[in-house]
Tab-separated table of C-alpha atoms and ligand atoms in Angstrom:
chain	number	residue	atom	x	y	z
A	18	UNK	CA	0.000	0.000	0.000
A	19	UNK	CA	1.195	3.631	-1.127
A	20	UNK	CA	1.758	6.439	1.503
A	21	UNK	CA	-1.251	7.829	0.312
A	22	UNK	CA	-3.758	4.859	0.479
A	23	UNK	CA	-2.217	4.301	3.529
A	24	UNK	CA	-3.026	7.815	5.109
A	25	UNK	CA	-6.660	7.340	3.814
A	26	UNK	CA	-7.117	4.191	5.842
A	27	UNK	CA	-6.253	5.747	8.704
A	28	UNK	CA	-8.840	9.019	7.959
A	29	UNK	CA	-11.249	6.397	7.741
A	30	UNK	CA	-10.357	4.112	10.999
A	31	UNK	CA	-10.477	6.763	12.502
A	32	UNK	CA	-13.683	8.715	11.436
A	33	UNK	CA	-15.557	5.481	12.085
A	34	UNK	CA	-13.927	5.247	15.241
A	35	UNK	CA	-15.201	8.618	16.319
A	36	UNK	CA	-18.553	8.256	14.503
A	37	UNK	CA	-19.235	5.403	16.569
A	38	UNK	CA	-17.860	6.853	19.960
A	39	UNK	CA	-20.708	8.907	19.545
A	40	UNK	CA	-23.405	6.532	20.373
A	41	UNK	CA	-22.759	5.475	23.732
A	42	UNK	CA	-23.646	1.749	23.249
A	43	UNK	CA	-22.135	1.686	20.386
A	44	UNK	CA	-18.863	-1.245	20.834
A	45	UNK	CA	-16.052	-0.111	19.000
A	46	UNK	CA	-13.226	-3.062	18.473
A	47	UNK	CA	-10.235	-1.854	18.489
A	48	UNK	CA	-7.868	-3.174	15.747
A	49	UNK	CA	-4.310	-3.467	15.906
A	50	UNK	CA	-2.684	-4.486	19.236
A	51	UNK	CA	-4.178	-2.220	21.591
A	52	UNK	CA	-1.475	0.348	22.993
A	53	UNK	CA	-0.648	-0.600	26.235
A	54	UNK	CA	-0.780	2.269	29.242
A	55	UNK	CA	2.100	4.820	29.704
A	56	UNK	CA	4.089	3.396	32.629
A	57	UNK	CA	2.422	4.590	36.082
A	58	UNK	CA	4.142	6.887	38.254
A	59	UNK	CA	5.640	5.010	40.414
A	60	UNK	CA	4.630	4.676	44.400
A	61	UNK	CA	7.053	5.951	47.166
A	62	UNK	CA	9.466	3.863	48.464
A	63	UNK	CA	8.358	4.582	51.907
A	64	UNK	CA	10.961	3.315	55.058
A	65	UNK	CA	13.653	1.610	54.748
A	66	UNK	CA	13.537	-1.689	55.818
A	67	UNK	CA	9.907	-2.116	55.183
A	68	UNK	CA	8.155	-4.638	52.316
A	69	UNK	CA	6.998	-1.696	50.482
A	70	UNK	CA	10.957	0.131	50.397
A	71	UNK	CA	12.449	-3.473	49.633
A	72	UNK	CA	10.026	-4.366	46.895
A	73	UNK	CA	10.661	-0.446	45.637
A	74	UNK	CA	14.374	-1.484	44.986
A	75	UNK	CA	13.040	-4.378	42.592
A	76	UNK	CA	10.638	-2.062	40.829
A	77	UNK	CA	7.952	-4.670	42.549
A	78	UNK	CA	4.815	-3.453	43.698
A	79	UNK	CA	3.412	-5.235	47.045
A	80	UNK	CA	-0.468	-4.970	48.190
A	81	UNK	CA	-3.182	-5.496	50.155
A	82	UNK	CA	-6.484	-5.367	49.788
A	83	UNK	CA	-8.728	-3.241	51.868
A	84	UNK	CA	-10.641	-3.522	54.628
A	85	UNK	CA	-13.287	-0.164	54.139
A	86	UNK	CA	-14.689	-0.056	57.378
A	87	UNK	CA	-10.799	-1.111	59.026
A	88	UNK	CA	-9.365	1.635	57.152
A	89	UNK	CA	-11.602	4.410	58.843
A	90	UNK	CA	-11.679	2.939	62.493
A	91	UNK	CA	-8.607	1.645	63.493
A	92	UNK	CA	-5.830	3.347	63.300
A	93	UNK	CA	-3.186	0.793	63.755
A	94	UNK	CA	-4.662	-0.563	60.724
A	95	UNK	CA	-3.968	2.550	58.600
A	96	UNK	CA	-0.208	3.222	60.089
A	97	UNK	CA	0.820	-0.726	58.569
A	98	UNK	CA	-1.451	-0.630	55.339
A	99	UNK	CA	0.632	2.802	54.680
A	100	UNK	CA	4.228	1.389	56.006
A	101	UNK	CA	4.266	-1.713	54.491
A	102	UNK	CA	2.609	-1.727	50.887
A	103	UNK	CA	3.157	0.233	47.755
A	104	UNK	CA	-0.324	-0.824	46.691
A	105	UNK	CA	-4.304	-1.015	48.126
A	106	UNK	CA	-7.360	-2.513	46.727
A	107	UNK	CA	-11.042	-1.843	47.594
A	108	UNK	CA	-11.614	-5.411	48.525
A	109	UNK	CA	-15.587	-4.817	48.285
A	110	UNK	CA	-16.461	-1.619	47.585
A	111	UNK	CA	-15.888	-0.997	44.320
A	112	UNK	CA	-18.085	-4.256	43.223
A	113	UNK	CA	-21.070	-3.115	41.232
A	114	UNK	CA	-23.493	-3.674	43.365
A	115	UNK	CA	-22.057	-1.883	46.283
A	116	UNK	CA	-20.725	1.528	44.455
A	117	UNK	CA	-24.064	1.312	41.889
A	118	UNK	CA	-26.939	0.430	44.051
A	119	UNK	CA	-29.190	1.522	41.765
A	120	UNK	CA	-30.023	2.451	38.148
A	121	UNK	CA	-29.520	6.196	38.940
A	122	UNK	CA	-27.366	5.922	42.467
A	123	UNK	CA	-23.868	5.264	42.631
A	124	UNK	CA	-22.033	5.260	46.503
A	125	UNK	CA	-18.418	6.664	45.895
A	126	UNK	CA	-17.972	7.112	49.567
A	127	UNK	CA	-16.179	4.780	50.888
A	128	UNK	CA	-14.495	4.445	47.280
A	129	UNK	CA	-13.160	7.764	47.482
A	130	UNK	CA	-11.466	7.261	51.099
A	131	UNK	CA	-9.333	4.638	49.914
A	132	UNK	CA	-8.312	6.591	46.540
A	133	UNK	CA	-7.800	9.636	48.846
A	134	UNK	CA	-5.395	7.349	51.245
A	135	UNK	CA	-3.676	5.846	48.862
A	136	UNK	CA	-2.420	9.376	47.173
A	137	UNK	CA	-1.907	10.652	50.734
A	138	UNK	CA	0.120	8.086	51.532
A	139	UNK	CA	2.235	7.601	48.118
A	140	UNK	CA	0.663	4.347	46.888
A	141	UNK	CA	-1.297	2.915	44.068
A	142	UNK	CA	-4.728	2.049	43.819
A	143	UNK	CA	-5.534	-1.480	41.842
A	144	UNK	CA	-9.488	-1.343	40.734
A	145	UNK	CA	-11.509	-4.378	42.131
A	146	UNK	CA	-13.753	-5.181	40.092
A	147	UNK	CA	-16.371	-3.633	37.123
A	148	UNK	CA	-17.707	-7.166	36.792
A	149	UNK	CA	-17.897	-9.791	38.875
A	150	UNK	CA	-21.556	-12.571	38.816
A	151	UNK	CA	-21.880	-12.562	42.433
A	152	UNK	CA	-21.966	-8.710	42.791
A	153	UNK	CA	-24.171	-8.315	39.620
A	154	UNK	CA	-26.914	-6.164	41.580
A	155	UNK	CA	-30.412	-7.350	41.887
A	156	UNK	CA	-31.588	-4.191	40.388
A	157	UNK	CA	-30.047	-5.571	36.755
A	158	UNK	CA	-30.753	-9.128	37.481
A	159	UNK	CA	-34.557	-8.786	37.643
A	160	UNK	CA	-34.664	-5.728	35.485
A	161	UNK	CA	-36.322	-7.528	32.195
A	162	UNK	CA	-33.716	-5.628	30.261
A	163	UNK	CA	-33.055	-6.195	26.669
A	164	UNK	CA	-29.629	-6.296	24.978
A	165	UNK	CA	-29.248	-2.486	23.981
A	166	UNK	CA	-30.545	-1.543	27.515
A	167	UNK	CA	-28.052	-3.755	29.345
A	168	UNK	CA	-24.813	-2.349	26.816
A	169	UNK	CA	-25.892	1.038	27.861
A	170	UNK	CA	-26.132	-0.140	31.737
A	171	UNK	CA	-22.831	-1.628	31.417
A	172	UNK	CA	-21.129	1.425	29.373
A	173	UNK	CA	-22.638	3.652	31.839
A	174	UNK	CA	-21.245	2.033	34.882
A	175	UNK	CA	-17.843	0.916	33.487
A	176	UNK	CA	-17.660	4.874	32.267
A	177	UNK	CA	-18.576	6.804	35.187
A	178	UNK	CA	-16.514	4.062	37.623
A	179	UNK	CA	-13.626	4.397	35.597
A	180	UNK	CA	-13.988	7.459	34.532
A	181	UNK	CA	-14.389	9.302	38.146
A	182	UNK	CA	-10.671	7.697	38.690
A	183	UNK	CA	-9.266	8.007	36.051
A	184	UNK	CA	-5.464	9.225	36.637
A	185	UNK	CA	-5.603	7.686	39.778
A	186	UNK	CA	-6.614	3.886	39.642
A	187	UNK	CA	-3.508	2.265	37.999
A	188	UNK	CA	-4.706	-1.240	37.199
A	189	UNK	CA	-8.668	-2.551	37.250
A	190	UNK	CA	-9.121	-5.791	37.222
A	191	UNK	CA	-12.098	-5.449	34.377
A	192	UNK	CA	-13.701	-8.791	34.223
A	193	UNK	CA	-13.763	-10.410	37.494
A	194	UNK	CA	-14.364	-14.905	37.382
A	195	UNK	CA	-16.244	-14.699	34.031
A	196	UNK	CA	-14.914	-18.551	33.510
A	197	UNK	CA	-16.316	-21.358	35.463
A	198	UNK	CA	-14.718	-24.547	37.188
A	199	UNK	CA	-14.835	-25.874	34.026
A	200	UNK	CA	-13.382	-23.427	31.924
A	201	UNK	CA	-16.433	-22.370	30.300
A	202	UNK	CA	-17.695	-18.696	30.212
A	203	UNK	CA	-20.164	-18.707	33.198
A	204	UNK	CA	-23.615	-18.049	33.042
A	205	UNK	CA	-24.578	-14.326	34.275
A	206	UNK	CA	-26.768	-11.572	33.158
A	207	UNK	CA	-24.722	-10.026	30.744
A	208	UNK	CA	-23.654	-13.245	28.873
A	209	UNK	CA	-27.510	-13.832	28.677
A	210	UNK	CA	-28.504	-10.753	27.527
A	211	UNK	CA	-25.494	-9.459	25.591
A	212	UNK	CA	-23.365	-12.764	24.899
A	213	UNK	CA	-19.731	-13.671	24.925
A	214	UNK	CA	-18.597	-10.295	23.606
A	215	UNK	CA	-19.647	-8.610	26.761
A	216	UNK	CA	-16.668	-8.963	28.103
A	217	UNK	CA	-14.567	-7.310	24.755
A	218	UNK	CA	-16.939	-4.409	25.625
A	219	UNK	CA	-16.355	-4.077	28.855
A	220	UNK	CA	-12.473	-3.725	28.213
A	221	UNK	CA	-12.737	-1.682	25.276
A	222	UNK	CA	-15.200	1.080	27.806
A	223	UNK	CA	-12.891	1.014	30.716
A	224	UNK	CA	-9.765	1.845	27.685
A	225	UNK	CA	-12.214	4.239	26.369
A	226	UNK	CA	-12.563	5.735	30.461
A	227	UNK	CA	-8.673	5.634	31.265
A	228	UNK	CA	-6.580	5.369	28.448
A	229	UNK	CA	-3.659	4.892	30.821
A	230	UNK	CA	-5.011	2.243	33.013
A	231	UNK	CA	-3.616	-1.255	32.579
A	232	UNK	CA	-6.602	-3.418	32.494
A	233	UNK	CA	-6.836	-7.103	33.436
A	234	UNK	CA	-8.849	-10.581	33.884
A	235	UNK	CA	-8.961	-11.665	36.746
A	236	UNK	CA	-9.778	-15.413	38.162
A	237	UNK	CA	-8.622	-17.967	41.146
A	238	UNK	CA	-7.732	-21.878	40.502
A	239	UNK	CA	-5.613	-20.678	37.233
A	240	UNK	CA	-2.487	-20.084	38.742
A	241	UNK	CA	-0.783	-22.991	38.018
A	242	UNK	CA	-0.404	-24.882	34.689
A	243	UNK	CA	-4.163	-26.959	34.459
A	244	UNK	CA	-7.456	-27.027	32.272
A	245	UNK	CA	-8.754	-23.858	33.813
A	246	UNK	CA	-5.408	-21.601	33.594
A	247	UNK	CA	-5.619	-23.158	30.013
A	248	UNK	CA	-8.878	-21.545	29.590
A	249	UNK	CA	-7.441	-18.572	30.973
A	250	UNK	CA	-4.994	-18.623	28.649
A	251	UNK	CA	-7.149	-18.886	25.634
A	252	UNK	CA	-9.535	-16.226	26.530
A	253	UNK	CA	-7.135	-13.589	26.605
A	254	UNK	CA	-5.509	-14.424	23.776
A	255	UNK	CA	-8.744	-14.445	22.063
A	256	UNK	CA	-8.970	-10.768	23.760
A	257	UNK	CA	-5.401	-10.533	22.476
A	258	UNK	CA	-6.283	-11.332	18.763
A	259	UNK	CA	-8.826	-9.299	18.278
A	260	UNK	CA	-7.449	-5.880	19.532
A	261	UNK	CA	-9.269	-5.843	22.847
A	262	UNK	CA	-7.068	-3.809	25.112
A	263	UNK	CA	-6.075	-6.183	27.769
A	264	UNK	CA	-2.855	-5.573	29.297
A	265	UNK	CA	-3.068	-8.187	31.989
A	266	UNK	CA	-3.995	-11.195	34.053
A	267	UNK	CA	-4.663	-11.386	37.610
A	268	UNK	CA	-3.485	-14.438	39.281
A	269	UNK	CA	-6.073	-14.739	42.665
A	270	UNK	CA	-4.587	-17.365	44.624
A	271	UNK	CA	-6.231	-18.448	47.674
A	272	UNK	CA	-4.812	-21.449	48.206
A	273	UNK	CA	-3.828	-23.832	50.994
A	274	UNK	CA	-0.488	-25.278	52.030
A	275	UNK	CA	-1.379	-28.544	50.637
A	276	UNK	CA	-3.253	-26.707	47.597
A	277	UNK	CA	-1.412	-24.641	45.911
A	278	UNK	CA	0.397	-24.692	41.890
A	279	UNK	CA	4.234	-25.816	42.247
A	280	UNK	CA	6.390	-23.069	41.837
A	281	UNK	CA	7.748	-24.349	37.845
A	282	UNK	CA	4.101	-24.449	37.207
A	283	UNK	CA	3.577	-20.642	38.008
A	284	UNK	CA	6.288	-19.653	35.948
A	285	UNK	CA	5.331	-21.211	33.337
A	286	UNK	CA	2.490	-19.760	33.376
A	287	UNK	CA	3.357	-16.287	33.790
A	288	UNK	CA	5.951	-16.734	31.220
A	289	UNK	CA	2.768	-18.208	28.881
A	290	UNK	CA	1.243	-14.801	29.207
A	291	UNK	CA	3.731	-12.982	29.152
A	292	UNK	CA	4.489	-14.628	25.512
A	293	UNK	CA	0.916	-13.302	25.194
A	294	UNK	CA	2.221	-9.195	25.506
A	295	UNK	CA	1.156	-9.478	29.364
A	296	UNK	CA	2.015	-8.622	32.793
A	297	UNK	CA	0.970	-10.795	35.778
A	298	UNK	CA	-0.177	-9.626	39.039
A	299	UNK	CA	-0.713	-11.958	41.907
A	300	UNK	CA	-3.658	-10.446	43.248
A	301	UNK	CA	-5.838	-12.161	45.817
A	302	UNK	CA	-2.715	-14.370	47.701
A	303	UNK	CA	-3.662	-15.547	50.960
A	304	UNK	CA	-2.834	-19.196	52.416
A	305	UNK	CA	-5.646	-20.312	54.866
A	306	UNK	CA	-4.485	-23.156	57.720
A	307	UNK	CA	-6.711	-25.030	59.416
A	308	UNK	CA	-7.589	-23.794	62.762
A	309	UNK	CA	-6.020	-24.017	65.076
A	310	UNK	CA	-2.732	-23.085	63.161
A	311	UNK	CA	0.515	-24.349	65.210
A	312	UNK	CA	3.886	-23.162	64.684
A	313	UNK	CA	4.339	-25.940	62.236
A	314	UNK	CA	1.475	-25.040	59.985
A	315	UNK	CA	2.498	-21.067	60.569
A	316	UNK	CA	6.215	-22.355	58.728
A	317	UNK	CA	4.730	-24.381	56.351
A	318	UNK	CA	2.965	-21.372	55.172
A	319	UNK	CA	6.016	-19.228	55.271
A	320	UNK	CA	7.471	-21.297	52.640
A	321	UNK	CA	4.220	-20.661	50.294
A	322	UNK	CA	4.419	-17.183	50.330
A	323	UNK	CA	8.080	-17.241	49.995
A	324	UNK	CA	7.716	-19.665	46.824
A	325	UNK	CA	5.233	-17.565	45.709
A	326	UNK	CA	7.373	-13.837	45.478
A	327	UNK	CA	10.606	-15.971	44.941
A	328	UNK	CA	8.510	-17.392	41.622
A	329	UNK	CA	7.293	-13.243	40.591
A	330	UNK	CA	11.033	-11.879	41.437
A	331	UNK	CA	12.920	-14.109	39.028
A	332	UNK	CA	10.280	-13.046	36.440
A	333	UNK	CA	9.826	-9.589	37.281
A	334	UNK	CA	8.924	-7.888	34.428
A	335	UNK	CA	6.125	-10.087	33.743
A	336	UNK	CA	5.453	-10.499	37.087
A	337	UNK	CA	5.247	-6.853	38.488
A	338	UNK	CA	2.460	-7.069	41.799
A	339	UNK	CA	1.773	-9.624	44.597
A	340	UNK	CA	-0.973	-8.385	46.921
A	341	UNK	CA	-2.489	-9.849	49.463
A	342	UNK	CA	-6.325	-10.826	50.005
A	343	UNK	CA	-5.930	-8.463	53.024
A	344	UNK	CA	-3.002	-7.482	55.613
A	345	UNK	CA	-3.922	-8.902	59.025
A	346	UNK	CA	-5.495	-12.046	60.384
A	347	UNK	CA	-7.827	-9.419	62.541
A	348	UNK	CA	-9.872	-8.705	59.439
A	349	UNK	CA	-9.095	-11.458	57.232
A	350	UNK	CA	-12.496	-12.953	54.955
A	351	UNK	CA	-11.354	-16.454	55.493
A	352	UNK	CA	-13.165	-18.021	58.648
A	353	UNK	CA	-16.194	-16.191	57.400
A	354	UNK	CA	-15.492	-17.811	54.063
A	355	UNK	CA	-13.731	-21.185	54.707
A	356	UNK	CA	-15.487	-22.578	58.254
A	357	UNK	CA	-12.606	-23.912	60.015
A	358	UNK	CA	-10.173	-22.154	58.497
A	359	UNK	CA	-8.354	-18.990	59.057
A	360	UNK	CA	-4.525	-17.400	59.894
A	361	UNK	CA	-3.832	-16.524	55.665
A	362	UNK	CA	-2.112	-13.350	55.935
A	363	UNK	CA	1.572	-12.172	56.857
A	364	UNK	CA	0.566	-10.189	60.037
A	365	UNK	CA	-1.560	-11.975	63.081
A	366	UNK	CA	-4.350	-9.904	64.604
A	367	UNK	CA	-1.986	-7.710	66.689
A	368	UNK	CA	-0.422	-6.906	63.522
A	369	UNK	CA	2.563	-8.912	64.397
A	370	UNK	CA	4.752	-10.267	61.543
A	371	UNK	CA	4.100	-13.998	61.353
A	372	UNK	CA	6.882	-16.295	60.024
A	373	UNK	CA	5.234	-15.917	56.322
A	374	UNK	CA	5.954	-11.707	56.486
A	375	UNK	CA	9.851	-12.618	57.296
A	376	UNK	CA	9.645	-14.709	54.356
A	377	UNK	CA	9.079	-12.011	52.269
A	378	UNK	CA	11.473	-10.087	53.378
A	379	UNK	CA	13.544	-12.142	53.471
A	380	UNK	CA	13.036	-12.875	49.688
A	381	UNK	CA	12.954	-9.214	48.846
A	382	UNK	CA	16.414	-8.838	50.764
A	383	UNK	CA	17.793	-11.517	48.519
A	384	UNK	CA	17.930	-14.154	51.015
B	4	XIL	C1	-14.570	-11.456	48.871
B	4	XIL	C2	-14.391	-10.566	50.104
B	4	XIL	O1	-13.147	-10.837	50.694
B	4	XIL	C3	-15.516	-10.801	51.074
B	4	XIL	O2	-15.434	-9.864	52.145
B	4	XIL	C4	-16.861	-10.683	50.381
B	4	XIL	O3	-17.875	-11.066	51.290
B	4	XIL	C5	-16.928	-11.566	49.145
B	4	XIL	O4	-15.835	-11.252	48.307
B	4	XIL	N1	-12.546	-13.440	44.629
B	4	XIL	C6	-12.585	-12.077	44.490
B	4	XIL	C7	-12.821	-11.230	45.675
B	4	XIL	O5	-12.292	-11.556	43.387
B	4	XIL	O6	-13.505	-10.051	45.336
B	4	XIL	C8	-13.549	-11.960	46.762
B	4	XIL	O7	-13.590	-11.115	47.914
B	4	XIL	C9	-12.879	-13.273	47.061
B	4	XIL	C10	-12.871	-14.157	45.843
């Protein structure tokens, strides 16, 4: 093709590109491999000696996710989130059905705390989660709405959401578990009422939102190398193939110490995606014992999480986050979630580093 035919093309692209922005449930694929984000500023380094200075010094990024209610009460709570990590996630309320209650009513509040700590305190702010089937609100479930009517619900909450952060939510994870146990796309109300290529809009609107925001799928049980990090795999490279701008996966991890993918089997599948043109974050990582845990059980676990950053820090520039389903035992999900378990995290509930937080720093110091 000449120069000129060339230049034509791209008049065109882009005309229908912006013809079609203009109808707001209009899904534009994007063609070409989609340009992937600026790099983010990056956080402070905060004190030496902590996990969030020694992880600064691998250009790592270590997280937590976020207790809302923790966060304003306690203020031991606040002083470690803010020492230790480089990175916080909402870890409920930025689901849908908690920030968008309603057709017309969103909740930013507690939201907007978090964002407002995090650039306080020098850290980043991952996005949990536009979609996700078990916070798909009841107010879109038993709607009745038709296929145009749920695209424009789902542009309008992926835009505003996005949109009221953008600049200052680095990473969302976009598409929260849309695969079952079995590797098949799980049944929910937008694969119902819109079909498979839901989820290409929903990545394409949050681009459209934050241009600069490195946007990711994000599922548990497909860390490793099996059938359902295999249909991982093949999702996003379908995303991959045709131009929808994914930039990368979210590893979950909520595993147990006699549960969990061998460390070969995690790099391999990191380095699998990043063959793919993306990054990794471990994003969910928390290793429940059974109660009660003994000082036994508390190594054993030690050795998990150490595996676990030793696996991201040999491949770390596909592997650029681990963060934690939470910081401290004292607010962890896990007894709530898994009956008769509970002790995942790195700090017990006095905030006290547990063997598994000297593991990682440990690792991070090179040891
Ligand atoms: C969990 C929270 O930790 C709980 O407090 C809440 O009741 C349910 O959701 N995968 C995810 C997370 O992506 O959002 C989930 O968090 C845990 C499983």
């Amino acid at each position: 093709m000449n120069t000129s035919a060339r230049r034509t093309l791209v008049v065109v692209i882009l005309l229908g590109m912006l013809l079609s922005g203009c109808q707001s449930t209009g899904f534009i694929p994007l063609t070409g491999d989609p340009a992937l984000p600026t790099p983010h500023t990056p956080p402070q380094a905060g004190t030496p000696g902590t996990l969030r200075y020694l992880a600064s010094q691998h250009g790592f990024l270590i997280g937590a996710a976020v207790d809302a209610k923790a966060l304003q009460s306690d203020p031991k709570y606040a002083q470690t989130l803010s020492r230790e990590f480089s990175v916080v996630v909402p870890e409920n309320v930025m689901k849908f059905a908690e920030i968008h209650p309603s057709r017309q009513t969103y909740n930013f509040t507690a939201a907007d705390q978090l964002v407002n700590f995090a650039s306080a305190n020098g850290m980043l702010v991952r996005g949990h989660t536009l979609l996700w089937y078990r916070e798909d609100p009841a107010w879109v479930k038993s709607g009745n709405y038709n296929k145009t009517q749920l695209e424009q619900i789902l542009h309008d909450h992926i835009a505003t959401v996005v949109g009221r952060y953008k600049g200052r939510i680095f990473a969302w994870d976009v598409v929260n578990e849309a695969l079952d146990d079995n590797g098949n796309l799980r049944d929910n109300v937008w694969l119902r009422g819109i079909g498979p290529q839901y989820i290409d809009m929903a990545f394409t609107w949050a681009h459209q939102a934050d241009p600069n925001a490195l946007l990711f799928y994000n599922d548990y049980n497909g860390e490793g190398m099996s059938a359902k990090s295999n249909a991982i795999y093949n999702l996003v490279k379908g995303l991959r193939e045709r131009g929808v701008p994914i930039g990368g996966v979210g590893l979950q991890m909520h595993v147990t110490v006699t549960n969990h993918p061998s460390a070969d089997d995690l790099k391999a599948n990191i380095e699998r995606l990043a063959g793919l043109g993306l990054v990794v974050h471990i994003t969910e990582l928390e290793v429940r014992l059974p109660q009660p845990a003994n000082a036994i059980s508390l190594e054993a676990q030690a050795q998990v999480y150490k595996d676990v950053i030793d696996t991201c820090l040999a491949e770390v520039k596909a592997c650029q986050a681990l963060v934690m389903w939470g910081l401290s035992d004292k607010y962890s999900s896990v007894p709530r979630i898994y009956p008769g378990f509970g002790s995942a995290l790195i700090l017990d509930p006095s905030f006290d580093p547990k063997p598994a937080y000297n593991a990682l720093k440990d690792a991070l110091s090179g040891k």
